mmCIF file of C-alpha atoms in Angstrom:
data_model
loop_
_atom_site.group_PDB
_atom_site.id
_atom_site.type_symbol
_atom_site.label_atom_id
_atom_site.label_comp_id
_atom_site.label_asym_id
_atom_site.label_seq_id
_atom_site.Cartn_x
_atom_site.Cartn_y
_atom_site.Cartn_z
ATOM 1 C CA MET A 1 -27.925 18.390 3.903
ATOM 2 C CA THR A 2 -26.661 15.076 3.115
ATOM 3 C CA ILE A 3 -23.705 12.982 3.912
ATOM 4 C CA GLU A 4 -23.280 9.487 2.836
ATOM 5 C CA ARG A 5 -20.020 7.381 4.041
ATOM 6 C CA GLN A 6 -18.869 4.056 2.325
ATOM 7 C CA ASP A 7 -16.407 1.709 3.416
ATOM 8 C CA THR A 8 -16.530 3.223 6.886
ATOM 9 C CA ASN A 9 -14.141 1.560 10.007
ATOM 10 C CA GLU A 10 -13.543 2.915 13.190
ATOM 11 C CA ARG A 11 -10.698 5.195 11.481
ATOM 12 C CA SER A 12 -11.900 6.493 8.157
ATOM 13 C CA SER A 13 -14.181 6.265 4.997
ATOM 14 C CA ARG A 14 -12.954 5.384 1.961
ATOM 15 C CA ILE A 15 -15.588 7.488 0.456
ATOM 16 C CA VAL A 16 -17.965 10.866 1.501
ATOM 17 C CA ILE A 17 -20.188 12.249 -0.559
ATOM 18 C CA HIS A 18 -21.783 15.583 0.421
ATOM 19 C CA ASN A 19 -24.157 16.946 -1.432
ATOM 20 C CA ASP A 20 -22.612 16.332 -5.323
ATOM 21 C CA THR A 21 -18.978 16.383 -3.498
ATOM 22 C CA ILE A 22 -16.980 13.222 -3.399
ATOM 23 C CA TYR A 23 -14.097 13.209 -1.086
ATOM 24 C CA LEU A 24 -11.679 10.195 -1.088
ATOM 25 C CA CYS A 25 -9.692 9.110 1.719
ATOM 26 C CA GLY A 26 -5.897 8.836 0.848
ATOM 27 C CA GLN A 27 -5.042 5.883 -1.475
ATOM 28 C CA VAL A 28 -1.535 3.696 -2.071
ATOM 29 C CA ALA A 29 -0.569 1.311 -3.933
ATOM 30 C CA ALA A 30 -1.880 -2.047 -2.658
ATOM 31 C CA ASP A 31 2.192 -3.674 -3.921
ATOM 32 C CA ALA A 32 4.358 -1.554 -1.748
ATOM 33 C CA SER A 33 7.657 -3.589 -3.193
ATOM 34 C CA ALA A 34 6.976 -1.699 -6.578
ATOM 35 C CA GLY A 35 8.616 1.471 -7.885
ATOM 36 C CA ILE A 36 7.261 4.639 -7.827
ATOM 37 C CA GLN A 37 5.532 3.910 -11.750
ATOM 38 C CA GLU A 38 3.619 0.864 -10.455
ATOM 39 C CA GLN A 39 3.115 2.261 -7.064
ATOM 40 C CA THR A 40 1.212 5.225 -8.977
ATOM 41 C CA GLN A 41 -0.338 3.475 -11.613
ATOM 42 C CA SER A 42 -2.136 0.826 -8.973
ATOM 43 C CA THR A 43 -2.973 3.476 -6.833
ATOM 44 C CA LEU A 44 -4.548 5.681 -9.641
ATOM 45 C CA ASP A 45 -6.525 2.777 -10.647
ATOM 46 C CA LYS A 46 -7.606 2.270 -7.106
ATOM 47 C CA VAL A 47 -8.911 5.945 -7.344
ATOM 48 C CA GLU A 48 -10.686 4.952 -10.295
ATOM 49 C CA ALA A 49 -12.485 2.300 -9.221
ATOM 50 C CA LEU A 50 -13.657 4.251 -6.078
ATOM 51 C CA LEU A 51 -14.938 7.174 -8.151
ATOM 52 C CA ALA A 52 -17.087 4.677 -10.220
ATOM 53 C CA GLN A 53 -18.205 3.499 -6.870
ATOM 54 C CA ALA A 54 -19.263 6.779 -6.224
ATOM 55 C CA GLY A 55 -20.874 7.700 -9.427
ATOM 56 C CA SER A 56 -18.010 10.006 -10.604
ATOM 57 C CA ASP A 57 -15.107 9.396 -13.188
ATOM 58 C CA LEU A 58 -11.594 11.323 -14.142
ATOM 59 C CA GLU A 59 -13.202 13.961 -15.964
ATOM 60 C CA HIS A 60 -15.098 15.076 -12.934
ATOM 61 C CA ILE A 61 -12.403 15.368 -10.582
ATOM 62 C CA LEU A 62 -11.845 18.677 -8.970
ATOM 63 C CA SER A 63 -8.631 18.568 -6.799
ATOM 64 C CA ALA A 64 -5.994 16.150 -5.935
ATOM 65 C CA THR A 65 -3.074 16.106 -3.346
ATOM 66 C CA ILE A 66 0.083 13.852 -3.957
ATOM 67 C CA TYR A 67 2.557 12.916 -1.339
ATOM 68 C CA LEU A 68 5.650 11.349 -2.647
ATOM 69 C CA ARG A 69 8.145 10.058 -0.152
ATOM 70 C CA ASP A 70 10.947 11.427 -2.435
ATOM 71 C CA MET A 71 10.598 14.310 -4.759
ATOM 72 C CA LYS A 72 13.434 12.708 -7.193
ATOM 73 C CA ASP A 73 10.529 10.300 -8.374
ATOM 74 C CA PHE A 74 8.326 13.561 -9.242
ATOM 75 C CA ALA A 75 9.205 13.257 -13.089
ATOM 76 C CA ALA A 76 8.342 9.575 -13.026
ATOM 77 C CA MET A 77 5.260 9.762 -11.520
ATOM 78 C CA ASN A 78 4.170 12.396 -13.485
ATOM 79 C CA GLU A 79 4.801 10.109 -16.539
ATOM 80 C CA ILE A 80 1.896 7.769 -15.366
ATOM 81 C CA TRP A 81 -0.353 11.066 -14.090
ATOM 82 C CA ASN A 82 -0.029 12.545 -17.502
ATOM 83 C CA ALA A 83 -1.183 9.669 -19.271
ATOM 84 C CA TRP A 84 -4.028 8.905 -16.695
ATOM 85 C CA VAL A 85 -5.783 12.324 -16.758
ATOM 86 C CA PRO A 86 -7.949 12.711 -19.931
ATOM 87 C CA THR A 87 -6.796 15.713 -21.743
ATOM 88 C CA GLY A 88 -8.423 19.114 -20.900
ATOM 89 C CA PHE A 89 -9.584 17.788 -17.811
ATOM 90 C CA ALA A 90 -6.799 18.273 -15.432
ATOM 91 C CA PRO A 91 -7.573 19.193 -11.882
ATOM 92 C CA ALA A 92 -6.290 21.524 -9.356
ATOM 93 C CA ARG A 93 -3.407 19.567 -7.899
ATOM 94 C CA ALA A 94 -0.550 19.921 -5.135
ATOM 95 C CA CYS A 95 2.418 17.526 -4.824
ATOM 96 C CA VAL A 96 4.497 17.757 -1.868
ATOM 97 C CA GLU A 97 7.028 15.201 -0.471
ATOM 98 C CA ALA A 98 5.938 13.339 2.856
ATOM 99 C CA ARG A 99 6.921 10.843 5.585
ATOM 100 C CA MET A 100 4.798 8.227 4.440
ATOM 101 C CA ALA A 101 2.966 5.793 6.926
ATOM 102 C CA ARG A 102 5.023 2.652 5.926
ATOM 103 C CA GLN A 103 8.824 3.307 4.515
ATOM 104 C CA GLU A 104 8.222 1.261 1.309
ATOM 105 C CA LEU A 105 5.253 3.375 0.202
ATOM 106 C CA LEU A 106 6.558 5.974 -2.632
ATOM 107 C CA PHE A 107 3.121 7.641 -3.566
ATOM 108 C CA GLU A 108 -0.240 8.376 -1.874
ATOM 109 C CA ILE A 109 -3.302 10.487 -3.480
ATOM 110 C CA SER A 110 -6.349 12.139 -1.791
ATOM 111 C CA VAL A 111 -8.939 12.885 -4.392
ATOM 112 C CA ILE A 112 -11.899 15.468 -4.584
ATOM 113 C CA ALA A 113 -14.297 14.947 -6.998
ATOM 114 C CA ALA A 114 -17.955 15.741 -8.393
ATOM 115 C CA VAL A 115 -20.795 13.339 -8.890
ATOM 116 C CA LYS A 116 -21.323 12.760 -12.399
ATOM 117 C CA LYS A 117 -24.782 13.627 -13.414
#
């Protein structure tokens, strides 16, 4: 059994790879003052970069858990999500309303993916 941790601090690792499965910690937008669509897009861009760093891509996402500060943003978030996910490669997904670590955050996502072989 192998476990590789990347970008680790005292609280968490941004990437954990166990065998051929990649776990990303929760990702949020760099600019929390932006609206839901901008926060969603910038966060998904971060996810895509982390997956590449870990040896994966969008077609290898297995599961995504999305946290929204307010479900009123669900449709606007989904417009960005639907354009981001490659056709035919939609992962298992859950989306819940949640209190965020900072009030200005509207979107957070945690992703599990397979290593691309």
